C-alpha cells in the first residue's frame, strides 16, 4: 500500500505495479522455499540438481534425454496415475529420482556396509542384489581364537534383471565402486532373471 500522497498519482501507481510485477516471482519462491528442498514437492529439474548436492544416485539418462528405470525400461513417457508423493504428472523415472534424493542422506550413513550397498543397488535397479563377501565377525570367550572370514578380501555383486545389457553392467560397476568399502576389491555381474510362467 502506498501512502495517501501517492495513492492518487498515476505515475507512482504504474511504477510500483512494475516493481511488483518484477518482484512477485521472487516473493513466491521465497514463500515456498522449504518446498524446493523437499524432494517430494520440488520441481523435477530442481530435484535433479538437489540430487547433485546430496550425492544421490541419479544416473540412468541416455543422450536422447530418456530416463531408464529398473531393468533398463524407458520411463520418460510413462506417467503414473497419482503417486503418493510428488506431482500427479510425475513419470516413473521422476518418482525414482525423488526416492533416490530422499534416501541419499540415509544411504550416506550406511555407506561402505553390506546393507548400504544392498540399499543403493535396490534403489537404482529395483531388485534385490546377491552380495557375497569375504568378511565375517565372531565372538569367543577364549583369546587367540580362529580369525573369521577369509584371509583375502573380496566382494561380488550379482543383479538379476529381466533384460540385462552392457549399460546395466556399467551402471552397476560404477555404483558398486562408489558404495563399497574403500579397501575392498570387487567384481560385478548382471544376469537374466528367471522367468516364471503365470498359470
mmCIF file of C-alpha atoms in Angstrom:
data_model
loop_
_atom_site.group_PDB
_atom_site.id
_atom_site.type_symbol
_atom_site.label_atom_id
_atom_site.label_comp_id
_atom_site.label_asym_id
_atom_site.label_seq_id
_atom_site.Cartn_x
_atom_site.Cartn_y
_atom_site.Cartn_z
ATOM 1 C CA UNK A 1 0.000 0.000 0.000
ATOM 2 C CA UNK A 2 1.183 3.440 -0.874
ATOM 3 C CA UNK A 3 0.979 6.469 1.387
ATOM 4 C CA UNK A 4 -2.090 8.648 0.714
ATOM 5 C CA UNK A 5 0.060 11.259 -1.070
ATOM 6 C CA UNK A 6 0.974 8.738 -3.807
ATOM 7 C CA UNK A 7 -2.333 6.846 -3.909
ATOM 8 C CA UNK A 8 -3.833 9.233 -6.468
ATOM 9 C CA UNK A 9 -0.622 9.670 -8.520
ATOM 10 C CA UNK A 10 -0.913 7.673 -11.782
ATOM 11 C CA UNK A 11 2.887 7.596 -12.364
ATOM 12 C CA UNK A 12 3.560 6.291 -8.849
ATOM 13 C CA UNK A 13 0.872 3.619 -9.272
ATOM 14 C CA UNK A 14 2.344 2.398 -12.581
ATOM 15 C CA UNK A 15 5.916 2.497 -11.203
ATOM 16 C CA UNK A 16 5.010 0.435 -8.140
ATOM 17 C CA UNK A 17 2.964 -2.000 -10.285
ATOM 18 C CA UNK A 18 6.036 -2.581 -12.484
ATOM 19 C CA UNK A 19 8.233 -3.268 -9.464
ATOM 20 C CA UNK A 20 5.588 -5.566 -8.009
ATOM 21 C CA UNK A 21 5.377 -7.490 -11.298
ATOM 22 C CA UNK A 22 9.158 -7.949 -11.322
ATOM 23 C CA UNK A 23 9.460 -8.939 -7.655
ATOM 24 C CA UNK A 24 6.331 -11.103 -7.295
ATOM 25 C CA UNK A 25 8.011 -14.286 -8.641
ATOM 26 C CA UNK A 26 10.890 -13.814 -6.182
ATOM 27 C CA UNK A 27 8.492 -13.431 -3.279
ATOM 28 C CA UNK A 28 6.636 -16.536 -4.442
ATOM 29 C CA UNK A 29 9.866 -18.578 -4.473
ATOM 30 C CA UNK A 30 10.893 -17.279 -1.048
ATOM 31 C CA UNK A 31 7.453 -18.034 0.390
ATOM 32 C CA UNK A 32 7.690 -21.639 -0.886
ATOM 33 C CA UNK A 33 11.435 -22.135 -0.308
ATOM 34 C CA UNK A 34 11.011 -25.093 2.039
ATOM 35 C CA UNK A 35 9.083 -26.959 -0.687
ATOM 36 C CA UNK A 36 12.088 -26.636 -3.006
ATOM 37 C CA UNK A 37 14.211 -28.598 -0.540
ATOM 38 C CA UNK A 38 11.613 -31.345 -0.057
ATOM 39 C CA UNK A 39 12.191 -33.879 -2.883
ATOM 40 C CA UNK A 40 8.547 -34.980 -2.968
ATOM 41 C CA UNK A 41 7.360 -31.390 -3.564
ATOM 42 C CA UNK A 42 10.159 -29.746 -5.569
ATOM 43 C CA UNK A 43 10.012 -29.373 -9.361
ATOM 44 C CA UNK A 44 11.683 -32.302 -11.157
ATOM 45 C CA UNK A 45 14.571 -30.252 -12.576
ATOM 46 C CA UNK A 46 15.333 -28.773 -9.154
ATOM 47 C CA UNK A 47 15.137 -32.254 -7.613
ATOM 48 C CA UNK A 48 17.792 -33.464 -10.086
ATOM 49 C CA UNK A 49 20.011 -30.508 -9.092
ATOM 50 C CA UNK A 50 19.321 -31.246 -5.406
ATOM 51 C CA UNK A 51 20.413 -34.825 -6.084
ATOM 52 C CA UNK A 52 23.804 -33.482 -7.143
ATOM 53 C CA UNK A 53 24.008 -31.586 -3.869
ATOM 54 C CA UNK A 54 23.448 -34.649 -1.700
ATOM 55 C CA UNK A 55 25.322 -37.100 -3.921
ATOM 56 C CA UNK A 56 22.259 -39.150 -4.854
ATOM 57 C CA UNK A 57 22.460 -41.929 -7.463
ATOM 58 C CA UNK A 58 20.543 -40.214 -10.263
ATOM 59 C CA UNK A 59 22.084 -41.888 -13.298
ATOM 60 C CA UNK A 60 20.071 -43.570 -15.994
ATOM 61 C CA UNK A 61 19.597 -40.860 -18.624
ATOM 62 C CA UNK A 62 20.896 -41.508 -22.099
ATOM 63 C CA UNK A 63 21.991 -38.884 -24.619
ATOM 64 C CA UNK A 64 18.456 -38.515 -26.010
ATOM 65 C CA UNK A 65 17.181 -37.417 -22.618
ATOM 66 C CA UNK A 66 15.224 -40.585 -21.965
ATOM 67 C CA UNK A 67 15.467 -41.981 -18.477
ATOM 68 C CA UNK A 68 15.856 -45.646 -17.732
ATOM 69 C CA UNK A 69 14.467 -47.168 -14.611
ATOM 70 C CA UNK A 70 14.831 -50.628 -13.146
ATOM 71 C CA UNK A 71 15.644 -53.264 -15.761
ATOM 72 C CA UNK A 72 16.501 -50.631 -18.373
ATOM 73 C CA UNK A 73 12.884 -49.770 -19.277
ATOM 74 C CA UNK A 74 12.319 -46.342 -20.829
ATOM 75 C CA UNK A 75 10.400 -44.416 -18.168
ATOM 76 C CA UNK A 76 10.214 -40.961 -19.714
ATOM 77 C CA UNK A 77 6.789 -41.364 -21.277
ATOM 78 C CA UNK A 78 5.147 -43.450 -18.552
ATOM 79 C CA UNK A 79 3.155 -41.120 -16.285
ATOM 80 C CA UNK A 80 1.808 -42.561 -13.088
ATOM 81 C CA UNK A 81 -1.831 -42.237 -12.119
ATOM 82 C CA UNK A 82 -1.384 -40.453 -8.798
ATOM 83 C CA UNK A 83 1.763 -41.119 -6.780
ATOM 84 C CA UNK A 84 1.527 -40.972 -3.022
ATOM 85 C CA UNK A 85 4.092 -38.169 -3.025
ATOM 86 C CA UNK A 86 5.206 -35.730 -5.664
ATOM 87 C CA UNK A 87 3.206 -34.384 -8.560
ATOM 88 C CA UNK A 88 0.376 -36.199 -10.390
ATOM 89 C CA UNK A 89 2.183 -35.716 -13.746
ATOM 90 C CA UNK A 90 5.377 -37.404 -12.488
ATOM 91 C CA UNK A 91 6.747 -40.209 -14.622
ATOM 92 C CA UNK A 92 8.100 -43.390 -13.066
ATOM 93 C CA UNK A 93 11.624 -42.004 -13.627
ATOM 94 C CA UNK A 94 10.818 -38.810 -11.717
ATOM 95 C CA UNK A 95 9.346 -40.821 -8.850
ATOM 96 C CA UNK A 96 12.570 -42.902 -8.798
ATOM 97 C CA UNK A 97 14.625 -39.688 -8.809
ATOM 98 C CA UNK A 98 12.646 -38.290 -5.883
ATOM 99 C CA UNK A 99 13.138 -41.563 -3.968
ATOM 100 C CA UNK A 100 16.906 -41.505 -4.642
ATOM 101 C CA UNK A 101 17.263 -37.927 -3.405
ATOM 102 C CA UNK A 102 15.148 -38.650 -0.327
ATOM 103 C CA UNK A 103 17.212 -41.743 0.539
ATOM 104 C CA UNK A 104 20.623 -40.162 -0.160
ATOM 105 C CA UNK A 105 21.308 -38.889 3.349
ATOM 106 C CA UNK A 106 20.284 -42.194 4.944
ATOM 107 C CA UNK A 107 22.470 -44.085 2.438
ATOM 108 C CA UNK A 108 25.468 -41.901 3.282
ATOM 109 C CA UNK A 109 25.167 -43.007 6.914
ATOM 110 C CA UNK A 110 25.430 -46.697 5.979
ATOM 111 C CA UNK A 111 27.793 -46.279 3.011
ATOM 112 C CA UNK A 112 30.556 -48.867 2.876
ATOM 113 C CA UNK A 113 28.471 -51.546 4.591
ATOM 114 C CA UNK A 114 26.755 -54.546 3.068
ATOM 115 C CA UNK A 115 23.362 -53.066 3.947
ATOM 116 C CA UNK A 116 24.279 -49.724 2.382
ATOM 117 C CA UNK A 117 25.450 -51.384 -0.831
ATOM 118 C CA UNK A 118 22.316 -53.528 -0.982
ATOM 119 C CA UNK A 119 20.044 -50.498 -0.472
ATOM 120 C CA UNK A 120 21.875 -48.448 -3.126
ATOM 121 C CA UNK A 121 21.610 -51.251 -5.711
ATOM 122 C CA UNK A 122 17.958 -51.926 -4.856
ATOM 123 C CA UNK A 123 17.129 -48.237 -5.200
ATOM 124 C CA UNK A 124 18.942 -47.922 -8.548
ATOM 125 C CA UNK A 125 17.764 -51.169 -10.184
ATOM 126 C CA UNK A 126 14.552 -52.056 -8.337
ATOM 127 C CA UNK A 127 15.741 -55.580 -7.496
ATOM 128 C CA UNK A 128 17.480 -57.121 -4.517
ATOM 129 C CA UNK A 129 21.169 -57.863 -5.266
ATOM 130 C CA UNK A 130 23.054 -61.018 -4.313
ATOM 131 C CA UNK A 131 26.165 -59.975 -2.387
ATOM 132 C CA UNK A 132 28.980 -62.320 -1.387
ATOM 133 C CA UNK A 133 31.948 -61.049 0.571
ATOM 134 C CA UNK A 134 34.937 -62.327 2.478
ATOM 135 C CA UNK A 135 34.340 -60.563 5.791
ATOM 136 C CA UNK A 136 32.820 -62.015 8.927
ATOM 137 C CA UNK A 137 32.540 -61.338 12.648
ATOM 138 C CA UNK A 138 32.557 -63.665 15.639
ATOM 139 C CA UNK A 139 32.933 -63.646 19.383
ATOM 140 C CA UNK A 140 34.822 -66.116 21.551
ATOM 141 C CA UNK A 141 35.352 -66.207 25.316
ATOM 142 C CA UNK A 142 38.851 -67.629 24.826
ATOM 143 C CA UNK A 143 41.621 -65.410 23.470
ATOM 144 C CA UNK A 144 43.504 -66.230 20.264
ATOM 145 C CA UNK A 145 40.565 -67.987 18.640
ATOM 146 C CA UNK A 146 40.329 -68.510 14.886
ATOM 147 C CA UNK A 147 40.044 -65.381 12.766
ATOM 148 C CA UNK A 148 36.663 -65.259 10.995
ATOM 149 C CA UNK A 149 36.204 -64.683 7.298
ATOM 150 C CA UNK A 150 38.710 -65.213 4.533
ATOM 151 C CA UNK A 151 42.315 -64.031 4.501
ATOM 152 C CA UNK A 152 41.918 -62.202 1.198
ATOM 153 C CA UNK A 153 39.222 -59.532 0.914
ATOM 154 C CA UNK A 154 36.703 -59.850 -1.905
ATOM 155 C CA UNK A 155 33.250 -58.604 -2.865
ATOM 156 C CA UNK A 156 30.967 -59.886 -5.605
ATOM 157 C CA UNK A 157 27.603 -58.326 -6.500
ATOM 158 C CA UNK A 158 25.113 -60.061 -8.799
ATOM 159 C CA UNK A 159 21.941 -58.425 -10.078
ATOM 160 C CA UNK A 160 19.274 -60.368 -11.961
ATOM 161 C CA UNK A 161 17.344 -58.208 -14.432
ATOM 162 C CA UNK A 162 14.629 -59.131 -16.962
ATOM 163 C CA UNK A 163 16.667 -57.548 -19.775
ATOM 164 C CA UNK A 164 20.365 -57.342 -18.833
ATOM 165 C CA UNK A 165 22.792 -55.423 -21.013
ATOM 166 C CA UNK A 166 26.201 -53.765 -21.060
ATOM 167 C CA UNK A 167 24.738 -50.431 -19.912
ATOM 168 C CA UNK A 168 23.266 -52.052 -16.799
ATOM 169 C CA UNK A 169 26.578 -53.757 -16.025
ATOM 170 C CA UNK A 170 28.476 -50.481 -16.448
ATOM 171 C CA UNK A 171 25.983 -48.700 -14.189
ATOM 172 C CA UNK A 172 26.278 -51.447 -11.553
ATOM 173 C CA UNK A 173 30.080 -51.253 -11.778
ATOM 174 C CA UNK A 174 30.045 -47.501 -11.077
ATOM 175 C CA UNK A 175 27.510 -47.868 -8.276
ATOM 176 C CA UNK A 176 29.450 -50.627 -6.505
ATOM 177 C CA UNK A 177 32.730 -48.721 -6.901
ATOM 178 C CA UNK A 178 31.146 -45.744 -5.127
ATOM 179 C CA UNK A 179 29.275 -47.633 -2.369
ATOM 180 C CA UNK A 180 31.687 -50.458 -1.438
ATOM 181 C CA UNK A 181 34.181 -50.374 1.428
ATOM 182 C CA UNK A 182 37.215 -48.436 0.182
ATOM 183 C CA UNK A 183 39.746 -51.263 0.673
ATOM 184 C CA UNK A 184 37.656 -53.998 -0.932
ATOM 185 C CA UNK A 185 38.381 -55.356 -4.435
ATOM 186 C CA UNK A 186 35.136 -56.191 -6.203
ATOM 187 C CA UNK A 187 33.505 -57.836 -9.192
ATOM 188 C CA UNK A 188 30.007 -57.344 -10.591
ATOM 189 C CA UNK A 189 27.704 -59.450 -12.731
ATOM 190 C CA UNK A 190 24.354 -58.722 -14.377
ATOM 191 C CA UNK A 191 22.403 -61.797 -15.407
ATOM 192 C CA UNK A 192 18.963 -62.527 -16.780
ATOM 193 C CA UNK A 193 16.242 -63.074 -14.223
ATOM 194 C CA UNK A 194 14.478 -66.398 -14.311
ATOM 195 C CA UNK A 195 11.074 -66.073 -15.894
ATOM 196 C CA UNK A 196 8.220 -67.810 -14.170
ATOM 197 C CA UNK A 197 5.183 -68.856 -16.150
ATOM 198 C CA UNK A 198 1.878 -67.481 -14.872
ATOM 199 C CA UNK A 199 -0.787 -70.134 -14.899
#
